Amino acid sequence: MYADAIVDLRRARRRRRLQKINVSEALYRGYLTVICVAAGVWVLANLPKDTHVNPHHVAVAAAHGPAAVGLVVAFAVVLAIRSGSRGGPLVLEAPDIQHLLLAPLPRVEVLRTPALQRIRTMVLGGAVIGAVVGLLASKRFPKLPVAWVASGTAAGAIAGGLMVGAGLLASGRRLRPWLASLISLAVLGWSVLDLHFHVETSPMTLVGRVALAPIVGGVWSWAIVLLPVAVIALALVALGGISLEAAMRRASLVGQLRFALAVRDLRTVVVLARLLAEERPRRRPLIRLRPSSGTFWAVWKRDWQGLLRWPGARLIRVVVLSAIAGAALRGVWEGTTPLLLAAGVCLWLVGMDADVGLAGEVDRSDTAKSLPVEQGELLLRHVPASVVAVMLVAGAGGLAGAQITGFSAKSLQLAIVILPVAAVAAVAAAAVSTVRSVYGSGSGLFAFSPEATGITVVIREILPPAIATTGVLPVWAAHHLAKRPAVELSVATSWGWLPLFVSGLVAVWLSYRGLK
């Protein structure tokens, strides 16, 4: 009886919502997204002509790969646990919270359908991501692509199930933040120990064995499939214990987040995501700065005051993203070209976090207009502090990630060469994303043709990651274009002109366009 009434209410609300949707526009967006994603996967899978790795590298990947993949899965599960302690991963609608969850009904009956929908989405999404990764892995490693796609799909589905199950269980049990952090540290530390001591004891490492099944074998590792099933079953039993206050807060923020994504206001997306994660700046900076004079030094000091107030979670996120970028560049140096895109995206996200001063100026655009300084010049004055911050924090994390498969003196030399240009490109990409006028409507190069609006949107969406990726292109050039090892650093240095040129174009755009 309860279930029938809940289903009828949701169907009525869905019908009213569908009446406001333009079907043709929704189909246009859908097929445009499918075409772009399919084209991107095809480019990554077919354009890079990377050769297969030799037997030695296959043996190294088989020995250390499961623990490395398990560390990535552990990090994703940690994010899910922390999200669950703050009310996630369910995003309930306000009517469900205000009427159904407060009614004299079993909460499990109300929450079961949204929970199952979330589980389905996470498992299928993980399977798709795993399949794409498996397809890319088949370009470098032996065995048929079918085997890699199958193992990647299975590992992605298991990882998705672990993530959603851990998040739902943490939410249903109302884990305190300190307890969630303690559990997260244990999960992550277990995988780190596996990677360091070259053992396979963590359940996440077993997920890595499933992902690398074509080269590691081991049928017994597939028993890990039972773990996400058990975690999800426990989570469904504990659904009724969620916090209504946290659910209402999450519903409000996610609603605003979806609207910001719809209008492509990336700055608002970043702010709302930080509110959703309950990221609050430090009340006191890590280091107190002395007073300074001069307009340039005033901007420099204000930017560093914001950077020194980073919460611990943001600092950890930047270091982890930098380490991932460093590990991806190590893979590019070893011959896996598609990892170049992963490094560029990670550096772009690092630049978004480091872009404190420019983001604050954009948020207070009315105040900036009242200052006796040109708006474009004021925006450019915020760039140096962000570049130095990326070089310091991302440099340390990137160097650590680049040594994931063993110490390499060449990586240290390359870091000295590419770190400045990579930091400049990352901050330039973040500046393009932060300044709101970059996401204008249909004006610009393609304004004469309404049919080209979709192409314009795609270009604007991929432009910031592309700018950040130019900063790490010297690594690819040094590996593929250098004719002998003695000139690799020279080739990497000579390719530094490209990110500097692109960043210079961004600087000119900022100085002449300013805020609108």
XYZ file of C-alpha atoms in Angstrom:
516
model
C 0.000 0.000 0.000
C 2.747 2.440 0.941
C 4.723 1.614 -2.168
C 1.755 2.150 -4.514
C 0.994 5.589 -3.072
C 4.636 6.659 -3.310
C 4.874 5.453 -6.914
C 1.688 7.357 -7.862
C 2.993 10.571 -6.321
C 6.311 10.314 -8.127
C 4.685 9.498 -11.438
C 2.453 12.566 -11.169
C 5.440 14.777 -10.374
C 7.393 13.247 -13.276
C 4.542 13.933 -15.708
C 4.404 17.598 -14.674
C 8.153 17.874 -15.066
C 8.140 16.280 -18.526
C 5.533 18.764 -19.730
C 8.102 21.556 -19.301
C 10.843 19.793 -21.239
C 11.454 20.535 -24.902
C 11.814 17.044 -26.347
C 13.627 18.133 -29.515
C 16.181 20.153 -27.511
C 16.749 17.236 -25.125
C 17.307 14.854 -28.049
C 19.691 17.355 -29.667
C 21.770 17.599 -26.519
C 21.707 13.842 -26.104
C 22.966 12.928 -29.562
C 25.501 15.780 -29.491
C 26.902 14.404 -26.218
C 27.012 10.852 -27.576
C 28.783 11.973 -30.751
C 31.377 14.004 -28.837
C 32.090 11.223 -26.338
C 32.316 8.591 -29.064
C 34.629 10.800 -31.126
C 36.850 11.430 -28.102
C 37.121 7.729 -27.307
C 37.901 6.917 -30.928
C 40.618 9.575 -31.083
C 42.229 8.349 -27.861
C 42.057 4.725 -28.945
C 43.224 5.030 -32.550
C 45.268 8.152 -33.209
C 48.172 7.474 -30.822
C 50.360 4.893 -32.572
C 51.938 3.535 -29.405
C 53.769 0.244 -29.648
C 53.101 -2.730 -27.391
C 55.166 -2.865 -24.231
C 57.996 -5.373 -23.943
C 57.816 -8.458 -21.680
C 59.760 -6.694 -18.919
C 57.184 -3.905 -18.653
C 54.375 -6.461 -18.738
C 55.992 -8.245 -15.787
C 56.340 -4.956 -13.877
C 52.703 -4.070 -14.562
C 51.565 -7.513 -13.430
C 53.580 -7.214 -10.211
C 52.734 -3.639 -9.213
C 49.665 -2.814 -11.298
C 46.954 -4.371 -9.067
C 48.094 -2.393 -6.035
C 48.332 0.818 -8.086
C 44.832 0.358 -9.512
C 43.612 -0.599 -6.046
C 44.975 2.681 -4.672
C 42.893 4.596 -7.228
C 39.792 2.577 -6.300
C 40.511 3.150 -2.590
C 40.683 6.883 -3.168
C 37.300 6.796 -4.944
C 35.775 4.806 -2.064
C 37.230 7.300 0.427
C 35.508 10.130 -1.428
C 32.233 8.185 -1.270
C 32.584 7.592 2.483
C 33.247 11.263 3.149
C 30.300 12.205 0.940
C 28.080 9.784 2.853
C 29.061 11.340 6.171
C 27.743 14.654 4.810
C 24.402 13.250 3.622
C 25.282 11.797 0.215
C 25.210 10.107 -2.199
C 21.404 10.296 -2.551
C 19.971 13.507 -3.955
C 16.343 13.582 -2.902
C 13.745 16.012 -4.149
C 12.362 18.526 -1.700
C 8.791 17.079 -1.841
C 10.119 13.642 -0.876
C 11.879 15.122 2.153
C 9.143 17.488 3.259
C 6.173 15.181 2.782
C 7.136 11.536 2.388
C 10.027 11.287 4.851
C 8.073 13.237 7.481
C 4.925 11.160 6.964
C 4.149 8.141 9.174
C 5.654 5.799 6.590
C 8.659 3.464 6.754
C 11.556 5.535 5.449
C 13.087 2.519 3.778
C 10.024 2.278 1.513
C 10.480 5.909 0.461
C 14.217 5.700 -0.086
C 14.487 2.300 -1.750
C 13.646 3.489 -5.275
C 16.072 6.485 -5.291
C 18.755 4.265 -3.778
C 18.319 1.557 -6.420
C 18.403 4.209 -9.156
C 21.634 5.596 -7.711
C 23.152 2.115 -7.488
C 22.236 1.394 -11.090
C 23.727 4.696 -12.271
C 26.995 4.226 -10.388
C 27.469 0.598 -11.427
C 26.695 1.273 -15.098
C 28.813 4.441 -15.084
C 31.736 2.584 -13.561
C 31.350 -0.198 -16.106
C 31.433 2.267 -19.013
C 34.524 4.035 -17.659
C 36.204 0.689 -17.076
C 35.407 -0.417 -20.615
C 36.980 2.741 -22.068
C 40.090 2.304 -19.918
C 40.303 -1.355 -20.940
C 40.058 -0.387 -24.607
C 42.925 2.082 -24.194
C 44.990 -0.496 -22.280
C 44.601 -2.988 -25.113
C 46.605 -0.604 -27.341
C 49.734 -1.127 -25.224
C 49.425 -4.534 -23.602
C 49.156 -8.005 -25.151
C 45.944 -10.059 -25.321
C 42.841 -9.323 -27.352
C 40.918 -6.041 -26.826
C 37.843 -8.092 -25.888
C 39.614 -9.434 -22.795
C 40.726 -5.991 -21.698
C 37.309 -4.447 -22.254
C 35.653 -7.279 -20.314
C 38.043 -7.022 -17.360
C 37.840 -3.227 -17.347
C 34.049 -3.354 -17.416
C 33.955 -5.794 -14.504
C 36.449 -3.796 -12.427
C 34.601 -0.542 -13.132
C 31.266 -2.058 -12.112
C 32.789 -3.444 -8.887
C 34.382 -0.085 -8.078
C 31.091 1.708 -8.745
C 29.243 -0.717 -6.497
C 31.784 -0.241 -3.705
C 31.543 3.521 -3.979
C 27.772 3.761 -3.888
C 27.469 1.081 -1.220
C 30.043 2.744 1.038
C 28.396 6.133 0.588
C 24.894 4.856 1.318
C 26.108 2.910 4.343
C 27.937 5.949 5.758
C 24.855 8.089 5.196
C 22.421 5.559 6.697
C 24.603 5.053 9.769
C 25.194 8.819 10.101
C 28.921 8.458 10.475
C 30.511 11.355 12.284
C 33.090 13.268 10.216
C 35.949 12.180 12.474
C 34.921 8.525 12.216
C 34.522 8.783 8.436
C 38.000 10.312 8.224
C 39.414 7.511 10.370
C 37.821 4.802 8.208
C 38.967 6.607 5.055
C 42.518 6.758 6.369
C 42.439 3.026 7.115
C 41.126 2.145 3.634
C 43.631 4.388 1.887
C 46.532 3.374 4.125
C 45.871 -0.326 3.526
C 46.199 0.187 -0.236
C 49.321 2.319 0.205
C 50.929 -0.474 2.262
C 50.064 -2.999 -0.440
C 51.726 -0.800 -3.047
C 54.802 -0.161 -0.911
C 55.440 -3.737 0.228
C 54.358 -5.362 -3.070
C 51.666 -7.521 -1.455
C 47.993 -8.121 -2.238
C 45.991 -8.052 0.963
C 43.563 -5.141 0.468
C 40.166 -5.771 -1.169
C 40.884 -2.784 -3.412
C 44.010 -4.532 -4.680
C 41.823 -7.470 -5.676
C 39.746 -5.066 -7.755
C 43.014 -4.099 -9.422
C 43.687 -7.791 -10.160
C 40.305 -7.999 -11.872
C 41.150 -4.912 -13.957
C 44.480 -6.468 -15.011
C 43.158 -10.020 -15.378
C 44.494 -10.476 -18.943
C 48.103 -10.271 -17.683
C 47.886 -11.292 -14.002
C 45.339 -14.124 -14.160
C 43.990 -15.566 -10.927
C 40.390 -16.735 -10.984
C 40.170 -16.476 -7.187
C 40.390 -12.678 -7.330
C 36.933 -12.552 -8.927
C 35.474 -13.432 -5.534
C 35.761 -9.711 -4.780
C 32.456 -9.356 -6.662
C 30.746 -10.487 -3.447
C 32.082 -7.484 -1.502
C 30.079 -4.728 -3.267
C 27.000 -6.967 -3.147
C 27.361 -7.325 0.629
C 28.059 -3.622 1.156
C 25.048 -2.614 -0.948
C 22.814 -5.061 0.930
C 23.885 -3.599 4.277
C 23.386 -0.088 2.925
C 19.815 -0.839 1.786
C 18.975 -2.119 5.258
C 20.393 1.045 6.887
C 18.728 3.507 4.491
C 16.177 4.771 7.002
C 18.800 6.363 9.236
C 19.728 9.257 6.948
C 19.714 12.799 8.324
C 16.786 14.860 7.034
C 18.650 18.131 7.656
C 21.618 16.960 5.586
C 19.289 15.652 2.867
C 17.460 18.986 2.637
C 20.714 20.945 2.492
C 22.055 18.621 -0.182
C 18.860 18.864 -2.250
C 19.035 22.663 -2.215
C 22.712 22.835 -3.183
C 22.444 20.160 -5.877
C 19.470 21.973 -7.402
C 21.549 25.140 -7.688
C 24.487 23.117 -8.967
C 22.429 21.612 -11.772
C 21.194 25.049 -12.817
C 24.780 26.372 -12.841
C 25.838 23.434 -15.008
C 22.924 24.070 -17.361
C 24.047 27.670 -17.950
C 27.750 26.597 -17.892
C 28.661 28.945 -15.039
C 31.745 27.049 -13.907
C 32.685 29.497 -11.160
C 29.317 28.966 -9.458
C 29.750 25.211 -9.902
C 33.076 25.354 -8.046
C 31.612 27.433 -5.197
C 28.598 25.161 -4.792
C 30.764 22.027 -4.926
C 32.860 23.412 -2.070
C 29.731 24.201 -0.077
C 28.479 20.692 -0.756
C 31.758 19.279 0.554
C 31.600 21.678 3.531
C 34.970 23.199 2.628
C 35.485 26.287 4.733
C 38.614 28.465 4.636
C 40.819 28.528 7.704
C 39.983 31.211 10.229
C 43.702 31.897 10.548
C 46.234 31.583 7.709
C 49.053 29.093 7.974
C 51.545 31.981 7.876
C 50.816 35.596 8.729
C 52.143 38.032 6.125
C 53.611 41.407 6.933
C 51.973 44.599 5.623
C 53.224 45.772 2.228
C 52.901 48.889 0.078
C 52.232 49.373 -3.609
C 49.316 48.271 -5.752
C 51.065 45.214 -7.213
C 52.265 43.944 -3.836
C 48.826 44.598 -2.333
C 47.266 42.221 -4.874
C 50.110 39.720 -4.364
C 49.623 39.752 -0.582
C 45.847 39.420 -0.805
C 46.183 36.439 -3.111
C 48.602 34.699 -0.753
C 46.353 35.409 2.207
C 43.658 33.475 0.381
C 46.025 30.662 -0.582
C 47.308 30.326 2.989
C 43.728 29.881 4.209
C 43.211 26.707 2.199
C 41.433 24.031 4.234
C 43.225 20.740 4.669
C 40.853 18.911 2.297
C 41.662 21.285 -0.556
C 45.393 20.990 0.000
C 45.140 17.186 -0.030
C 43.017 17.313 -3.180
C 45.556 19.498 -4.994
C 48.448 17.238 -3.965
C 46.552 14.108 -5.069
C 45.572 15.633 -8.413
C 49.169 16.710 -8.942
C 50.397 13.211 -8.112
C 47.937 11.752 -10.624
C 49.193 14.217 -13.236
C 52.791 13.237 -12.471
C 51.988 9.525 -12.741
C 50.149 10.153 -16.022
C 53.152 12.030 -17.424
C 55.378 9.138 -16.395
C 53.052 6.931 -18.430
C 53.310 9.341 -21.376
C 57.097 9.135 -21.115
C 56.832 5.343 -21.173
C 54.773 5.563 -24.367
C 51.090 5.788 -23.376
C 50.049 8.948 -25.212
C 46.352 9.116 -24.123
C 47.491 9.769 -20.535
C 48.501 13.237 -21.718
C 44.838 14.250 -21.569
C 44.499 12.945 -18.007
C 47.510 15.017 -16.927
C 46.079 18.123 -18.582
C 42.679 17.754 -16.918
C 44.266 17.235 -13.489
C 46.432 20.332 -13.894
C 43.407 22.328 -15.000
C 41.582 21.327 -11.801
C 44.675 22.247 -9.771
C 44.665 25.652 -11.444
C 40.994 26.105 -10.538
C 41.839 25.558 -6.873
C 44.873 27.861 -7.012
C 42.975 30.616 -8.810
C 41.863 32.217 -5.536
C 42.587 35.867 -6.272
C 41.122 35.981 -9.770
C 38.034 34.067 -8.648
C 37.499 36.532 -5.800
C 37.823 39.450 -8.223
C 35.243 37.894 -10.518
C 32.875 37.357 -7.592
C 33.231 41.045 -6.621
C 33.058 42.527 -10.096
C 31.108 45.603 -8.945
C 33.834 46.472 -6.448
C 36.531 45.981 -9.085
C 34.846 48.522 -11.366
C 35.161 51.198 -8.657
C 38.959 50.824 -8.358
C 41.322 53.245 -10.179
C 42.804 50.355 -12.190
C 41.788 48.916 -15.536
C 39.814 45.727 -15.002
C 41.945 43.694 -17.377
C 45.142 44.835 -15.690
C 43.670 44.004 -12.294
C 42.839 40.492 -13.456
C 46.353 39.928 -14.750
C 47.872 41.001 -11.423
C 46.280 37.963 -9.793
C 48.060 35.519 -12.106
C 51.618 35.468 -10.616
C 50.568 34.253 -7.163
C 48.534 31.415 -8.675
C 51.437 30.358 -10.904
C 53.855 30.254 -7.958
C 51.330 28.282 -5.867
C 50.874 25.702 -8.630
C 54.646 25.372 -9.030
C 55.165 24.797 -5.307
C 52.277 22.476 -4.441
C 51.713 20.764 -7.794
C 55.453 20.432 -8.301
C 55.870 18.449 -5.081
C 52.865 16.214 -5.764
C 53.770 15.746 -9.427
C 57.325 14.692 -8.630
C 56.038 12.141 -6.140
C 53.570 10.739 -8.665
C 56.212 10.539 -11.387
C 58.257 8.134 -9.271
C 55.400 5.638 -8.898
C 57.164 2.970 -10.960
C 60.620 3.660 -9.561
C 63.028 6.552 -9.204
C 64.038 8.269 -12.446
C 66.595 11.073 -12.664
C 65.209 11.962 -16.085
C 61.834 12.841 -14.528
C 63.548 15.325 -12.204
C 65.290 16.969 -15.129
C 62.081 17.130 -17.146
C 60.248 18.602 -14.154
C 62.697 21.500 -14.002
C 62.039 22.173 -17.677
C 58.266 21.800 -17.912
C 57.050 22.792 -14.429
C 57.080 26.578 -15.096
C 55.290 26.327 -18.459
C 52.852 23.707 -17.120
C 51.983 25.974 -14.181
C 51.449 28.948 -16.497
C 49.210 26.899 -18.806
C 47.194 25.492 -15.877
C 46.542 28.970 -14.463
C 45.663 30.293 -17.921
C 43.141 27.473 -18.366
C 41.668 28.210 -14.937
C 41.420 31.905 -15.809
C 39.448 31.088 -18.953
C 37.082 28.933 -16.888
C 36.715 31.445 -14.074
C 35.933 34.593 -16.031
C 32.232 34.268 -16.689
C 32.151 36.098 -20.008
C 33.963 33.171 -21.648
C 30.664 31.283 -21.480
C 28.632 33.832 -23.362
C 25.719 32.904 -25.538
C 25.837 32.494 -29.265
C 28.005 35.492 -30.069
C 31.426 35.145 -31.595
C 32.944 33.346 -34.532
C 29.934 31.107 -35.246
C 27.209 33.654 -34.539
C 26.323 33.898 -38.245
C 25.182 30.270 -38.279
C 22.633 29.056 -35.699
C 23.372 25.479 -36.793
C 26.925 25.883 -35.475
C 25.776 26.643 -31.922
C 26.494 23.092 -30.819
C 30.036 23.269 -32.186
C 30.553 26.566 -30.366
C 29.422 25.029 -27.076
C 31.723 22.038 -27.517
C 34.710 24.277 -28.287
C 34.055 26.415 -25.229
C 33.769 23.358 -23.009
C 36.989 21.700 -24.157
C 39.036 24.899 -24.450
C 40.264 25.138 -20.802
C 41.442 21.480 -20.555
C 43.069 21.858 -23.967
C 44.993 24.929 -22.802
C 46.198 23.069 -19.698
C 47.209 20.081 -21.838
C 49.521 22.261 -23.940
C 51.593 22.778 -20.801
C 52.561 19.078 -20.693
C 53.022 18.571 -24.441
C 56.827 18.985 -24.065
C 56.920 15.584 -22.313
C 55.290 13.916 -25.304
C 57.560 15.806 -27.706
C 60.706 14.839 -25.793
C 59.773 11.153 -25.955
C 58.480 10.928 -29.530
C 60.418 13.597 -31.429
C 63.883 13.364 -29.897
C 66.141 11.271 -32.139
C 68.531 10.334 -29.323
C 68.423 10.536 -25.504
C 71.011 13.312 -25.360
C 68.642 15.846 -26.968
C 65.438 14.951 -25.076
C 65.720 17.884 -22.682
C 66.507 20.240 -25.560
C 63.398 19.116 -27.427
C 61.258 19.549 -24.301
C 62.656 23.054 -23.798
C 62.080 24.014 -27.425
C 58.430 22.953 -27.194
C 57.878 25.300 -24.261
C 56.979 28.061 -26.706
C 53.555 26.529 -27.408
C 52.054 26.740 -23.867
C 53.656 30.144 -23.373
C 52.169 31.371 -26.653
C 48.704 30.062 -25.788
C 48.936 31.545 -22.288
C 49.990 34.849 -23.832
C 46.829 34.835 -25.934
C 44.801 34.258 -22.765
C 46.613 37.172 -21.082
C 45.792 39.450 -24.028
C 42.174 38.285 -23.899
C 41.966 39.061 -20.185
C 43.622 42.461 -20.489
C 41.331 43.678 -23.274
C 38.117 41.949 -22.326
C 38.111 42.238 -18.528
C 34.858 41.598 -16.700
C 31.460 42.088 -18.287
